[in-house]
Each structure stands twice: as structure tokens, then as C-alpha cells.
Coordinates of C-alpha atoms in Angstrom, one line a residue:
Chain A
X1 CA 22.6 103.5 13.2
X2 CA 26.2 102.5 12.9
X3 CA 27.7 100.5 10.1
X4 CA 28.3 97.7 12.5
X5 CA 24.7 97.7 13.6
X6 CA 23.6 97.6 10.0
X7 CA 25.9 94.7 9.2
X8 CA 24.6 92.8 12.2
X9 CA 21.0 93.3 11.1
X10 CA 21.8 92.1 7.6
X11 CA 23.5 89.0 9.0
X12 CA 20.5 88.3 11.2
X13 CA 18.1 88.7 8.3
X14 CA 20.1 86.4 6.0
X15 CA 20.3 83.8 8.8
X16 CA 16.5 83.8 9.4
X17 CA 14.3 81.5 7.3
X18 CA 12.7 83.1 4.2
X19 CA 9.0 83.7 4.6
X20 CA 6.7 81.2 2.7
X21 CA 5.3 83.8 0.3
X22 CA 8.9 84.4 -0.9
X23 CA 10.1 80.8 -0.9
X24 CA 8.3 79.5 -4.1
X25 CA 10.5 77.7 -6.5
X26 CA 9.8 75.6 -9.6
X27 CA 10.7 71.9 -9.1
X28 CA 10.1 68.9 -11.3
X29 CA 7.0 67.1 -10.1
X30 CA 7.6 63.5 -9.3
X31 CA 4.4 62.6 -11.2
X32 CA 4.8 62.8 -15.0
X33 CA 1.3 64.3 -15.6
X34 CA 1.4 67.0 -12.9
X35 CA 3.4 70.2 -12.4
X36 CA 4.6 72.6 -15.1
X37 CA 6.2 70.1 -17.5
X38 CA 5.6 68.9 -21.0
X39 CA 4.3 65.4 -21.4
X40 CA 6.8 63.6 -23.7
X41 CA 4.4 61.2 -25.5
X42 CA 5.6 59.7 -28.7
X43 CA 3.0 59.8 -31.4
X44 CA 1.5 57.7 -32.8
X45 CA 1.0 54.5 -30.6
X46 CA 3.3 51.6 -31.4
X47 CA 1.5 48.6 -32.7
X48 CA 3.1 45.5 -31.2
X49 CA 1.1 42.7 -32.6
X50 CA 2.1 40.1 -35.2
X51 CA -0.1 39.8 -38.3
X52 CA 1.1 36.5 -39.8
X53 CA -0.9 35.0 -42.7
X54 CA 1.4 32.9 -44.8
X55 CA -1.3 30.8 -46.4
X56 CA -3.6 33.7 -47.1
X57 CA -0.6 35.5 -48.7
X58 CA 0.2 32.7 -51.1
X59 CA -3.2 31.5 -52.0
X60 CA -4.4 33.2 -55.2
X61 CA -7.6 35.2 -54.9
X62 CA -10.0 35.1 -57.9
X63 CA -13.1 37.3 -57.8
X64 CA -15.1 35.2 -60.2
X65 CA -17.7 33.7 -58.0
X66 CA -21.5 33.9 -58.1
X67 CA -24.4 31.8 -57.1
X68 CA -24.5 30.1 -53.7
X69 CA -21.7 27.6 -54.3
X70 CA -18.7 27.0 -56.5
X71 CA -19.1 24.0 -58.7
X72 CA -16.6 22.1 -60.8
X73 CA -16.0 18.8 -62.4
X74 CA -12.9 16.9 -62.7
X75 CA -11.6 14.1 -64.9
X76 CA -10.0 11.7 -62.5
X77 CA -9.0 8.9 -64.9
X78 CA -8.5 8.1 -68.5
X79 CA -8.5 4.6 -69.8
X80 CA -9.4 3.5 -66.3
X81 CA -9.9 -0.1 -67.5
X82 CA -6.4 -0.2 -68.8
X83 CA -7.5 -1.0 -72.3
X84 CA -4.6 -2.6 -74.2
X85 CA -3.5 -0.8 -77.3
X86 CA -2.6 -3.7 -79.6
X87 CA -4.7 -3.8 -82.7
X88 CA -5.3 -6.8 -85.0
X89 CA -5.1 -6.4 -88.8
X90 CA -8.0 -4.5 -90.3
X91 CA -9.7 -4.0 -87.0
X92 CA -10.2 -0.9 -84.8
X93 CA -8.8 -0.4 -81.4
X94 CA -10.6 -0.8 -78.1
X95 CA -12.5 2.0 -76.4
X96 CA -11.1 3.7 -73.3
X97 CA -13.2 4.7 -70.3
X98 CA -12.9 7.8 -68.3
X99 CA -13.9 8.7 -64.7
X100 CA -15.2 12.0 -63.7
X101 CA -16.1 13.5 -60.3
X102 CA -18.2 16.5 -59.3
X103 CA -17.3 18.9 -56.6
X104 CA -18.9 21.9 -54.9
X105 CA -18.0 24.3 -52.1
X106 CA -20.6 26.6 -50.6
X107 CA -19.6 30.3 -50.4
X108 CA -19.2 31.8 -46.9
X109 CA -19.1 35.3 -45.7
X110 CA -16.5 36.4 -43.2
X111 CA -16.3 39.8 -41.6
X112 CA -15.7 41.8 -38.4
X113 CA -16.7 45.1 -37.1
X114 CA -15.2 48.0 -35.1
X115 CA -16.3 51.4 -34.0
X116 CA -15.0 54.7 -32.7
X117 CA -17.2 56.9 -30.5
X118 CA -17.4 60.6 -31.1
X119 CA -15.7 61.3 -27.8
X120 CA -12.8 59.0 -28.6
X121 CA -12.4 60.7 -32.0
X122 CA -12.4 64.1 -30.3
X123 CA -10.1 63.1 -27.5
X124 CA -7.4 61.6 -29.7
X125 CA -6.7 65.0 -31.3
X126 CA -3.6 64.8 -33.5
X127 CA -2.2 61.9 -31.7
X128 CA -3.2 59.5 -34.5
X129 CA -6.0 58.9 -36.9
X130 CA -8.2 56.7 -34.8
X131 CA -10.8 56.0 -37.5
X132 CA -8.2 54.9 -40.0
X133 CA -6.6 52.8 -37.3
X134 CA -9.9 51.1 -36.4
X135 CA -10.4 50.0 -40.0
X136 CA -6.8 49.0 -40.5
X137 CA -6.8 46.7 -37.5
X138 CA -10.2 45.4 -38.5
X139 CA -8.7 44.3 -41.8
X140 CA -5.7 42.8 -40.1
X141 CA -7.9 41.0 -37.6
X142 CA -10.0 39.7 -40.5
X143 CA -6.9 38.4 -42.3
X144 CA -5.8 36.5 -39.2
X145 CA -9.2 35.0 -38.8
X146 CA -9.1 34.1 -42.5
X147 CA -5.8 32.4 -42.0
X148 CA -7.4 30.3 -39.3
X149 CA -10.1 29.4 -41.7
X150 CA -7.7 28.7 -44.6
X151 CA -5.8 26.2 -42.4
X152 CA -8.4 24.8 -40.0
X153 CA -11.9 26.0 -40.9
X154 CA -14.3 23.1 -40.5
X155 CA -17.8 23.0 -41.9
X156 CA -18.1 19.3 -42.8
X157 CA -15.7 17.1 -40.8
X158 CA -17.6 16.0 -37.7
X159 CA -15.2 14.6 -35.1
X160 CA -18.0 12.9 -33.3
X161 CA -17.7 11.7 -29.7
X162 CA -14.2 11.5 -28.3
X163 CA -13.4 7.9 -27.5
X164 CA -13.3 6.9 -23.9
X165 CA -9.7 7.1 -22.6
X166 CA -7.7 4.1 -21.3
X167 CA -6.2 4.8 -17.9
X168 CA -3.5 3.3 -15.7
X169 CA -2.9 4.5 -12.2
X170 CA 0.8 4.9 -11.3
X171 CA 3.0 6.6 -8.8
X172 CA 4.7 9.4 -10.8
X173 CA 2.8 12.3 -9.4
X174 CA 1.3 13.8 -6.3
X175 CA -2.3 12.7 -6.4
X176 CA -3.8 11.5 -3.1
X177 CA -5.5 8.1 -2.8
X178 CA -8.8 8.1 -4.5
X179 CA -11.2 5.2 -5.0
X180 CA -12.3 6.4 -8.4
X181 CA -10.4 9.3 -9.9
X182 CA -12.1 10.3 -13.1
X183 CA -10.7 11.4 -16.5
X184 CA -12.6 12.9 -19.5
X185 CA -10.9 13.7 -22.8
X186 CA -12.1 16.1 -25.5
X187 CA -10.6 16.0 -29.0
X188 CA -9.8 19.5 -30.3
X189 CA -10.2 20.5 -33.9
X190 CA -8.0 23.3 -35.2
X191 CA -10.2 26.2 -34.1
X192 CA -10.8 24.8 -30.6
X193 CA -7.1 24.0 -30.2
X194 CA -6.1 27.6 -31.0
X195 CA -8.7 29.0 -28.7
X196 CA -7.4 26.9 -25.8
X197 CA -3.6 27.0 -26.5
X198 CA -3.5 30.6 -27.7
X199 CA -2.7 31.5 -31.3
X200 CA -0.4 34.5 -30.8
X201 CA -1.4 36.1 -34.0
X202 CA -2.8 39.6 -33.5
X203 CA -1.8 39.1 -29.9
X204 CA 1.4 38.0 -28.1
X205 CA 2.5 36.0 -25.1
X206 CA -0.3 33.5 -25.0
X207 CA 0.3 30.2 -23.4
X208 CA -2.0 27.4 -22.2
X209 CA -3.2 28.2 -18.7
X210 CA -5.4 25.5 -17.3
X211 CA -6.9 27.9 -14.8
X212 CA -8.3 30.2 -17.4
X213 CA -8.4 28.3 -20.6
X214 CA -11.8 27.0 -21.8
X215 CA -12.6 24.4 -24.4
X216 CA -15.2 26.0 -26.7
X217 CA -18.3 23.9 -27.1
X218 CA -21.2 25.6 -28.9
X219 CA -20.4 29.3 -29.3
X220 CA -23.1 31.9 -29.4
X221 CA -21.8 35.1 -31.0
X222 CA -23.7 38.3 -30.5
X223 CA -23.3 40.5 -33.6
X224 CA -23.2 44.3 -33.9
X225 CA -26.8 44.4 -35.0
X226 CA -27.9 42.5 -31.9
X227 CA -28.5 39.4 -33.9
X228 CA -26.7 36.2 -32.8
X229 CA -25.2 33.1 -34.4
X230 CA -24.6 29.8 -32.7
X231 CA -22.0 27.5 -34.1
X232 CA -19.6 24.7 -33.2
X233 CA -16.4 26.0 -31.5
X234 CA -14.3 23.2 -33.0
X235 CA -14.3 20.6 -30.2
X236 CA -15.6 17.0 -30.4
X237 CA -18.2 15.8 -28.0
X238 CA -16.5 15.0 -24.7
X239 CA -15.7 11.4 -23.9
X240 CA -17.5 9.3 -21.3
X241 CA -15.5 9.4 -18.1
X242 CA -13.1 6.6 -17.1
X243 CA -12.1 5.9 -13.6
X244 CA -9.1 4.4 -11.8
X245 CA -8.1 3.9 -8.2
X246 CA -5.2 6.1 -7.4
X247 CA -2.8 5.1 -4.7
X248 CA -1.4 8.2 -3.0
X249 CA 0.4 10.3 -2.1
X250 CA 2.5 10.0 -5.2
X251 CA -0.4 8.9 -7.4
X252 CA -0.5 9.6 -11.1
X253 CA -2.7 8.6 -14.0
X254 CA -1.4 7.7 -17.5
X255 CA -4.0 8.1 -20.1
X256 CA -4.4 7.3 -23.8
X257 CA -7.2 7.8 -26.2
X258 CA -7.6 6.5 -29.7
X259 CA -6.4 9.2 -32.1
X260 CA -9.2 11.2 -33.7
X261 CA -8.7 12.0 -37.4
X262 CA -9.1 15.8 -37.8
X263 CA -8.0 16.7 -34.3
X264 CA -5.0 18.9 -33.5
X265 CA -4.9 18.0 -29.9
X266 CA -6.7 16.7 -26.8
X267 CA -7.9 18.4 -23.7
X268 CA -7.7 16.3 -20.5
X269 CA -10.0 16.8 -17.6
X270 CA -9.3 15.0 -14.3
X271 CA -11.0 15.0 -10.9
X272 CA -10.7 13.1 -7.7
X273 CA -14.3 11.9 -8.2
X274 CA -16.7 11.6 -11.2
X275 CA -18.3 14.9 -11.9
X276 CA -15.4 17.0 -10.6
X277 CA -13.2 16.7 -13.7
X278 CA -11.4 20.0 -14.5
X279 CA -9.2 21.0 -17.4
X280 CA -5.7 19.9 -16.5
X281 CA -3.7 19.7 -19.7
X282 CA -3.9 19.9 -23.5
X283 CA -1.6 17.7 -25.6
X284 CA -0.9 17.5 -29.3
X285 CA -0.5 13.7 -29.0
X286 CA -3.1 11.2 -27.9
X287 CA -1.8 10.5 -24.4
X288 CA -0.8 12.3 -21.2
X289 CA 0.4 11.6 -17.7
X290 CA -1.7 13.5 -15.2
X291 CA 0.1 14.2 -11.9
X292 CA -2.3 16.5 -9.9
X293 CA -5.9 17.2 -9.4
X294 CA -6.5 20.8 -10.6
X295 CA -8.1 23.0 -8.0
X296 CA -9.5 25.4 -10.5
X297 CA -10.2 25.6 -14.1
X298 CA -13.0 24.6 -16.5
X299 CA -15.3 21.8 -15.4
X300 CA -16.0 19.2 -17.9
X301 CA -19.5 19.2 -16.8
X302 CA -19.9 22.6 -18.4
X303 CA -19.4 21.1 -21.8
X304 CA -22.7 20.1 -23.4
X305 CA -22.9 16.6 -24.8
X306 CA -23.0 17.5 -28.4
X307 CA -20.3 17.4 -31.1
X308 CA -19.2 21.0 -31.6
X309 CA -16.5 20.3 -34.1
X310 CA -18.1 21.9 -37.2
X311 CA -19.4 25.4 -37.9
X312 CA -22.0 26.4 -40.4
X313 CA -20.1 29.7 -40.7
X314 CA -16.8 28.2 -41.7
X315 CA -15.5 26.8 -44.9
X316 CA -13.3 23.8 -44.9
X317 CA -9.6 24.7 -44.5
X318 CA -6.7 22.8 -45.9
X319 CA -6.2 20.6 -42.8
X320 CA -9.9 19.7 -42.8
X321 CA -9.9 19.0 -46.5
X322 CA -7.0 16.7 -46.0
X323 CA -8.6 14.8 -43.1
X324 CA -11.9 14.3 -44.8
X325 CA -12.7 10.8 -46.0
X326 CA -12.6 10.7 -49.7
X327 CA -10.1 13.4 -50.1
X328 CA -7.4 10.7 -50.7
X329 CA -4.9 13.0 -49.1
X330 CA -1.9 11.5 -47.4
X331 CA -2.8 11.4 -43.7
X332 CA -0.4 9.6 -41.3
X333 CA -1.1 9.4 -37.6
X334 CA 2.0 8.3 -35.6
X335 CA 1.6 5.5 -33.2
X336 CA 0.5 6.1 -29.6
X337 CA 3.8 4.9 -28.3
X338 CA 4.4 5.1 -24.5
X339 CA 1.6 6.9 -22.7
X340 CA 2.6 10.5 -22.1
X341 CA 5.7 10.1 -24.4
X342 CA 4.3 9.3 -27.8
X343 CA 6.2 8.7 -31.0
X344 CA 8.7 11.1 -32.6
X345 CA 9.7 11.5 -36.2
X346 CA 12.3 9.0 -37.2
X347 CA 15.7 9.7 -38.9
X348 CA 16.2 7.4 -41.8
X349 CA 20.0 7.2 -41.4
X350 CA 20.5 8.7 -44.9
X351 CA 20.2 12.3 -44.2
X352 CA 16.4 12.3 -44.2
X353 CA 13.2 11.7 -42.2
X354 CA 11.7 8.3 -42.7
X355 CA 8.2 9.6 -42.2
X356 CA 8.8 12.1 -45.0
X357 CA 10.2 9.5 -47.3
X358 CA 7.2 7.4 -46.8
X359 CA 4.9 10.4 -47.6
X360 CA 6.8 11.3 -50.8
X361 CA 6.8 7.7 -52.0
X362 CA 3.1 7.5 -51.4
X363 CA 2.5 10.8 -53.2
X364 CA 4.4 9.6 -56.2
X365 CA 3.1 6.0 -56.2
X366 CA -0.5 7.0 -56.1
X367 CA -0.6 10.4 -57.7
X368 CA 2.7 11.0 -59.4
X369 CA 3.2 14.4 -57.7
X370 CA 5.3 16.0 -55.1
X371 CA 4.3 18.6 -52.4
X372 CA 5.9 22.0 -53.0
X373 CA 5.9 23.3 -49.5
X374 CA 6.1 21.8 -46.0
X375 CA 4.5 23.8 -43.2
X376 CA 5.6 22.9 -39.7
X377 CA 5.3 24.2 -36.1
X378 CA 8.5 25.5 -34.5
X379 CA 8.8 22.3 -32.6
X380 CA 9.1 20.2 -35.8
X381 CA 11.4 22.8 -37.4
X382 CA 13.9 22.2 -34.6
X383 CA 13.3 18.4 -34.4
X384 CA 13.6 17.9 -38.2
X385 CA 16.9 19.7 -38.2
X386 CA 18.1 17.8 -35.1
X387 CA 17.2 14.4 -36.5
X388 CA 18.7 15.1 -39.9
X389 CA 22.0 16.5 -38.6
X390 CA 22.3 13.8 -36.0
X391 CA 21.4 11.2 -38.6
X392 CA 20.7 8.4 -36.2
X393 CA 24.1 8.6 -34.5
X394 CA 26.2 9.3 -37.6
X395 CA 26.2 13.1 -37.7
X396 CA 26.2 14.7 -41.1
X397 CA 28.1 17.8 -39.9
X398 CA 31.7 18.4 -38.8
X399 CA 32.7 22.0 -38.1
X400 CA 36.2 22.7 -39.6
X401 CA 37.2 26.2 -38.9
X402 CA 40.3 28.2 -39.8
X403 CA 41.7 30.0 -36.8
X404 CA 41.4 33.4 -38.6
X405 CA 37.7 32.9 -38.9
X406 CA 37.3 32.8 -35.1
X407 CA 36.7 36.3 -33.8
X408 CA 37.1 36.9 -30.1
X409 CA 37.0 33.2 -29.4
X410 CA 33.5 33.0 -30.8
X411 CA 32.1 30.8 -33.5
X412 CA 28.6 30.8 -34.8
X413 CA 26.6 27.7 -34.1
X414 CA 23.3 26.5 -35.4
X415 CA 22.0 25.2 -38.7
X416 CA 18.5 24.7 -40.0
X417 CA 17.0 22.5 -42.6
X418 CA 15.5 25.1 -44.9
X419 CA 14.3 22.7 -47.5
X420 CA 14.0 19.0 -48.1
X421 CA 14.8 17.2 -51.3
X422 CA 12.0 14.8 -52.4
X423 CA 14.3 12.1 -53.7
X424 CA 11.5 10.4 -55.6
X425 CA 10.7 13.4 -57.9
X426 CA 13.9 15.4 -57.4
X427 CA 11.9 18.4 -56.1
X428 CA 13.4 20.7 -53.4
X429 CA 10.7 21.5 -51.0
X430 CA 11.0 24.6 -48.7
X431 CA 10.2 24.0 -45.0
X432 CA 8.3 26.9 -43.6
X433 CA 7.2 27.5 -40.0
X434 CA 3.5 28.3 -39.8
X435 CA 2.4 30.4 -36.8
X436 CA -0.9 28.5 -36.3
X437 CA 0.1 24.9 -36.9
X438 CA 0.2 23.1 -33.6
X439 CA 3.2 21.1 -32.3
X440 CA 3.0 17.6 -33.7
X441 CA 1.3 18.3 -37.0
X442 CA 2.9 18.8 -40.4
X443 CA 1.1 19.9 -43.5
X444 CA 2.3 19.1 -47.0
X445 CA 1.0 21.7 -49.5
X446 CA 1.1 21.5 -53.3
X447 CA 0.6 24.5 -55.5
X448 CA 1.6 22.9 -58.8
X449 CA 0.4 19.7 -60.4
X450 CA 2.8 17.9 -62.8
X451 CA 0.0 16.9 -65.1
X452 CA -0.1 18.2 -68.7
X453 CA -2.8 20.7 -69.8
X454 CA -4.7 20.0 -66.6
X455 CA -6.7 23.3 -66.8
X456 CA -5.9 24.0 -63.2
X457 CA -4.1 27.4 -63.1
X458 CA -4.3 27.4 -59.3
X459 CA -4.4 24.1 -57.5
X460 CA -5.6 26.0 -54.5
X461 CA -7.4 29.3 -54.8
X462 CA -9.8 31.6 -52.9
X463 CA -12.8 31.8 -55.2
X464 CA -14.6 35.0 -54.2
X465 CA -17.9 36.5 -54.9
X466 CA -16.4 39.7 -53.4
X467 CA -13.0 40.4 -52.0
X468 CA -12.3 42.6 -49.0
X469 CA -14.6 45.6 -48.8
X470 CA -15.1 48.2 -46.1
X471 CA -18.5 49.4 -44.9
X472 CA -18.9 52.7 -43.1
X473 CA -22.3 52.3 -41.6
X474 CA -24.7 55.2 -41.4
X475 CA -24.8 56.9 -38.1
X476 CA -27.3 55.3 -35.7
X477 CA -25.7 56.5 -32.5
X478 CA -22.8 58.8 -31.6
X479 CA -20.1 56.5 -32.9
X480 CA -18.6 55.8 -36.3
X481 CA -19.1 52.1 -37.1
X482 CA -17.1 50.1 -39.6
X483 CA -17.1 46.7 -41.1
X484 CA -14.7 44.8 -43.2
X485 CA -16.0 41.7 -45.1
X486 CA -15.2 39.3 -47.8
X487 CA -17.2 36.5 -49.4
X488 CA -16.0 33.3 -51.0
X489 CA -14.6 29.9 -50.4
X490 CA -11.3 28.0 -50.3
X491 CA -11.3 25.9 -53.4
X492 CA -8.9 23.0 -53.7
X493 CA -8.9 21.2 -57.1
X494 CA -6.7 18.4 -55.9
X495 CA -7.1 17.6 -52.2
X496 CA -5.2 14.4 -52.8
X497 CA -2.1 16.6 -53.2
X498 CA -2.4 17.6 -49.5
X499 CA -0.7 15.6 -46.8
X500 CA -0.6 15.5 -43.0
X501 CA 1.6 13.8 -40.5
X502 CA 0.2 14.2 -37.0
X503 CA 0.4 12.9 -33.5
X504 CA 4.2 13.6 -33.5
X505 CA 5.8 14.0 -30.1
X506 CA 8.5 16.4 -29.2
X507 CA 11.8 14.7 -29.7
Chain B
X1 CA -6.5 -12.9 -20.3
X2 CA -3.8 -12.1 -17.8
X3 CA -1.9 -8.9 -18.1
X4 CA 0.7 -7.4 -15.8
X5 CA 3.2 -4.5 -15.5
X6 CA 6.8 -5.8 -15.3
X7 CA 7.7 -3.1 -12.8
X8 CA 4.5 -3.7 -10.9
X9 CA 3.7 0.1 -11.0
X10 CA 0.1 -0.2 -12.2
X11 CA -2.3 -0.1 -9.3
X12 CA -5.5 0.2 -11.2
X13 CA -6.6 0.6 -14.8
X14 CA -9.5 1.5 -16.9
X15 CA -10.3 0.2 -20.4
X16 CA -13.3 1.1 -22.4
X17 CA -14.9 2.7 -19.4
X18 CA -14.5 -0.3 -17.1
X19 CA -12.2 -0.2 -14.1
X20 CA -10.0 -3.2 -13.3
X21 CA -8.0 -3.9 -10.2
X22 CA -5.0 -6.2 -10.0
X23 CA -4.9 -9.4 -7.9
X24 CA -2.4 -9.9 -5.1
X25 CA 0.3 -10.8 -7.7
X26 CA -0.3 -7.6 -9.8
X27 CA -2.2 -9.5 -12.5
X28 CA -5.1 -7.8 -14.3
X29 CA -7.8 -10.0 -15.9
X30 CA -8.6 -8.1 -19.1
X31 CA -10.2 -8.9 -22.4
X32 CA -7.7 -10.0 -25.0
X33 CA -8.7 -6.9 -27.1
X34 CA -7.2 -4.6 -24.5
X35 CA -3.7 -5.8 -25.3
X36 CA -3.1 -3.2 -28.0
X37 CA -4.1 -0.3 -25.8
X38 CA -2.2 -1.7 -22.8
X39 CA 1.1 -1.6 -24.7
X40 CA 1.2 2.2 -24.3
X41 CA 1.3 1.7 -20.5
X42 CA 4.0 -1.0 -20.6
X43 CA 1.4 -3.6 -19.6
X44 CA 2.0 -7.0 -21.2
X45 CA 0.1 -10.1 -21.6
X46 CA 1.0 -13.0 -19.3
X47 CA 1.8 -13.7 -15.6
X48 CA 4.7 -12.2 -13.7
X49 CA 7.5 -14.6 -12.7
X50 CA 7.0 -16.0 -9.2
X51 CA 8.3 -13.6 -6.6
X52 CA 10.8 -14.8 -4.0
X53 CA 8.8 -15.8 -0.9
X54 CA 9.4 -13.8 2.2
X55 CA 10.6 -16.8 4.0
X56 CA 13.4 -17.6 1.5
X57 CA 14.9 -14.2 2.1
X58 CA 15.5 -14.8 5.8
X59 CA 18.8 -16.1 7.1
X60 CA 19.5 -19.9 6.7
X61 CA 19.6 -20.3 10.5
X62 CA 15.9 -19.5 10.6
X63 CA 14.9 -22.0 7.9
X64 CA 14.3 -25.0 10.2
X65 CA 10.6 -24.7 10.0
X66 CA 10.5 -23.9 6.4
X67 CA 9.4 -26.4 3.7
X68 CA 12.8 -26.6 2.1
X69 CA 11.6 -28.8 -0.7
X70 CA 9.2 -26.1 -1.7
X71 CA 12.0 -23.5 -1.6
X72 CA 14.2 -25.8 -3.7
X73 CA 11.4 -26.0 -6.3
X74 CA 11.1 -22.2 -6.3
X75 CA 14.8 -22.0 -7.0
X76 CA 14.6 -24.6 -9.7
X77 CA 16.9 -27.1 -8.0
X78 CA 17.0 -30.7 -9.2
X79 CA 17.6 -32.8 -6.1
X80 CA 18.0 -36.6 -5.5
X81 CA 14.9 -38.1 -4.0
X82 CA 16.8 -39.4 -1.0
X83 CA 18.6 -36.2 -0.1
X84 CA 19.2 -35.6 3.6
X85 CA 18.0 -32.5 5.4
X86 CA 21.6 -31.0 6.0
X87 CA 22.4 -31.6 2.3
X88 CA 19.1 -29.9 1.3
X89 CA 19.9 -26.9 3.5
X90 CA 23.3 -26.7 1.9
X91 CA 22.0 -27.0 -1.6
X92 CA 19.3 -24.3 -1.1
X93 CA 21.8 -22.0 0.6
X94 CA 24.3 -22.4 -2.3
X95 CA 21.5 -21.7 -4.8
X96 CA 20.5 -18.6 -2.8
X97 CA 24.1 -17.3 -2.9
X98 CA 24.4 -17.8 -6.6
X99 CA 21.0 -16.0 -7.1

């Protein structure tokens, strides 16, 4: 074979396709979990949940409880008859009279459970400590639930039956003509409001969705040991239905209901006819304008006709203690105003909020004290700032900037009212956004009483029979079971030092 | 008690579970106690001002069959008792222009 022939054969061989058994090459698989490649998994898992418990964090915890309830007595008045002090010659003075009061608060147990199966524990390998995580998140979940109890637990304030709403048919929507469109309202206590609106504590991204939200009536909870508890979910008994004749096709219904003391909001059910009312809206004021008939969502007919506002498993939270009759707390419900619009806080034209000034004057005039914290929703945080800075049309702020302070043509905007001076008692009160407070409700909190030798080290405290403890249950199946519990009650020695302004609209 | 919505936008209402419909003039006949609740809807106690009749809005040339004295009363005109028809037409027309 000549050299030329060999060269030609080589060229032909190189030009021909390579046989399959010689063509294998390693390529990156398009699927991350297949092919010869390492799986770049960052360990451990990120935990993207807020755990916000500002009240739980500041309320002192005292593990001094025993018995079935905490009991205490208080002296609520000395020289109540205003005995005059003048004394005539050689005679003794008059006798003063005192008043006392007796209080009690029954202990409650609160706890949650979690488990890890043997298989889950084996599967996790060295990725993370699953059993430790299970207990850690159990504790965090319990703290969040405890915060809900501290703020809005309700064992004794029955909201009763929601008043029948007043309705007026209008033309601001897209409702079709109906002879008797029907509306039902349900007043929502704190726990029910949070369930319907979403509390975004321990979870994120929750918003009210009328197609999936459900007003809780009586809740039956199945426990780990297969026992069950039935308790009120926090909602009042639904109202009787009210009807109006809607003229379409731009029909609408404006609705108001008498404000319910102890409610955080109102759920509105509407239907084209009686019996078809579905959840359409929740409001944190006592009115709404309904513009459509919901095609889906919770039917009001699924709510039983009982008052579900209280729970035998709760203790009374701060809001409930303020709303209870006899607490003597400051409780202001802003006026209904225009249906669907409501009433906003009012600037006093002197760098303050008129509604706050009234509250502070009342606190002083009646009890000679000042709140030490103001808890608000984000809505009120913004609106308080806006109203104070705008000052009823005479703005308090003027930005004067030196040119050298302007970088790249940018200036920083935005101010916030971080605290509020109680003019009456010259006390600077921090304003703090609370994650669970609903829009339209403000809570005044007092952790110090200006009374001498009052014997109250903590105005508010968690009196506990036992603080947080973890149970690792004996094995009864192929999973590790854990429980985290606490036992006690929220004890408030001076509920008259609490204050609430509610039914505030956004504006 | 008579209640009405100044913008005449209320076509039906419900108070304390009872449904009420307006009459031809948009007037609701409600218990006096409803007044406080109705304020939230812009519904006020009283009767609406008389509306202009359909006839008074038509051109003057078409008024010959209209009761001009009634129209003058609607417009609040004070007229001499012996006024002649042409003068009456002029007075009503002038009042209409001003209105």
C-alpha cells in the first residue's frame, strides 16, 4: 500500500462518524438531580418565618402560682367619703373610709405538639438536627400563640349576637337587580379576626382572601392523644339578615352595624337572595360598601347560631381586659361616619392627635396616670405621622438643606412619630407597631403606676404555675413526639390603666 | 317620619331588619329613631324640594296648554291677580331664564 493510499484511508476514517460505543462523553445533565454531578444544597434549611412577640417579651414572668386561680385584693380608695380634716379644739378627727376590691384570674394551660418520624430522622442525615428543629419551632409557635392570647385572648367577654345591619341600596357597584339582596354581619373578636385576615406571625404573605377565608365559629380541635376540645373561635353570633332591593346593573349596598365593644372587625356576607349570603369582605370599621355578589366563599349559613366569641381554653388578653365592663379602662369607639368611609383620627392643630389628647386627659382626670406605651397597627403608625406633620393644614416640617448635603441629587425623605408627649403628665410615650393589632385599633399600655408604695412591682405580669417546659413523650409509635407547654395567667393589677381607641378608618 | 337622600341615590333601605322602599319622590317613611343610623348613608329627615315638572322644561312655544299659573307658583312668582296671558308667559319665561 502506497503512502498516498494510506493517507486516503486515514482521511476517510476521520471523515466517517465515530461508532456509538466510542462516542460517549460526559455532559452536564439538564436536571439538577441526575447525571454525574454534586448536588449543591446549602445546609441547613433557611427559616424564613417571623417570630414577633413584643408583648410576651416585655411582660414579666413570675413563676409563683399555685392553686387553680390567682387571687388578689386591691385598695381602690382611701378616704372615699372625702372626710374633711379640720378638727375642733379638744376633739378627735373624723374617720376615713376605704374601698377594696377582690380579683381573680383562673390559670390556663397552653401548649403545642410536634413529632419526627424515625424515617424522617434517618433521612435528614447531617443536613440538620431535625429533632432539635421540631422542638425549637414548637417553642416559637407557642410563643406566637401566647402573644395572641396576651393581646386578644378571650374567656369572659361575650360579644353576643351581632346587631342587624342597616342597609341602603345604591348605584356604586356592579350588582344586578335583585328584589331582596341579603346581608349578614358577624362581629369578629381578636382571635377570629386574625384567623380571617391572616396574622403573618410564624408565616408570611397572608392577606384576606374571601374565596378561602372562613370565619371561625365553634372550633373542635383534635389533640395528639385523640382527645378533642370544642371552644369558641372568637366570633360573635351572626346577625339576622337584612334585605334591600338592588337596582342593577350598577347596584351596590352600603351597610352599617352598631359597633360591638370587644370586636376587632366585622365580616360581611352578601347574597342575591336570603340564604345565599357568602363572605365578601372584612372591615376594621363598622361599615362597608358591597359592590358585587361573591360567587364563592364561605356561606353564612354554615355558621351556627351561637355566640362563639369566648373560649374556655383562653385567658383574657389585654384588649379583652380593657373592653370588659367594670375594667374602667379608657375605651373610645370612633363614630360610624359615612358608611364605608368611617371616621379617622383627628389632628388637633397643635402638633398632636385630638383623640390621644382626650385619652390622656381622661387617664389623668380619672386615675392620675399616663400610659407608657402606645401599640398601633402599621396603618395608624403612618396615619399618626401624617396627621401630626400635616397638622391640619399648617405643616410642622420644612426641609432646609445645604447643597453639600445633597448627594447625586438625592435627599432622604420620610419621618416618623416615634413617640408622643403626654402633655398632661409630661411623659414621653413610645409608639410601637404591633404585628397582631388590626388596622383601626390602638392600645394604650401602662407598665408603671405613679402611686406611692403601691405594692405593685409589675402592673402587668404573667403569673405562672410553670413556665415553658418540654416533654419528650415515651415512644408509642415509630416517631419521636414532643410537647412544649406553659401554665399560668395574664394578671393585670390595674386594668383601668389600659386604653383602646377603635373603629378608626384609614386616613 | 319622612327621610330622603339629597342626591336621590338610595333606591331601597333596610333598618332593624325591615325593608323600606321610597315613594315616587324618593321619600322613605321611617321611624324617627332611624335618623341616627341613616346619617351614615347621607339620608336626612324631611322632604326633597319639589322637582321641576317635565312640562316646565319644554320650550315656551309649547306652553299654551300648560297651566301657567301653576308653573308660576312652582317658580315662586308673585303675580298681580289680573295678569294677562301674554304677560304671564313673559314672566314665567323670564323666571325660567334666571333659574
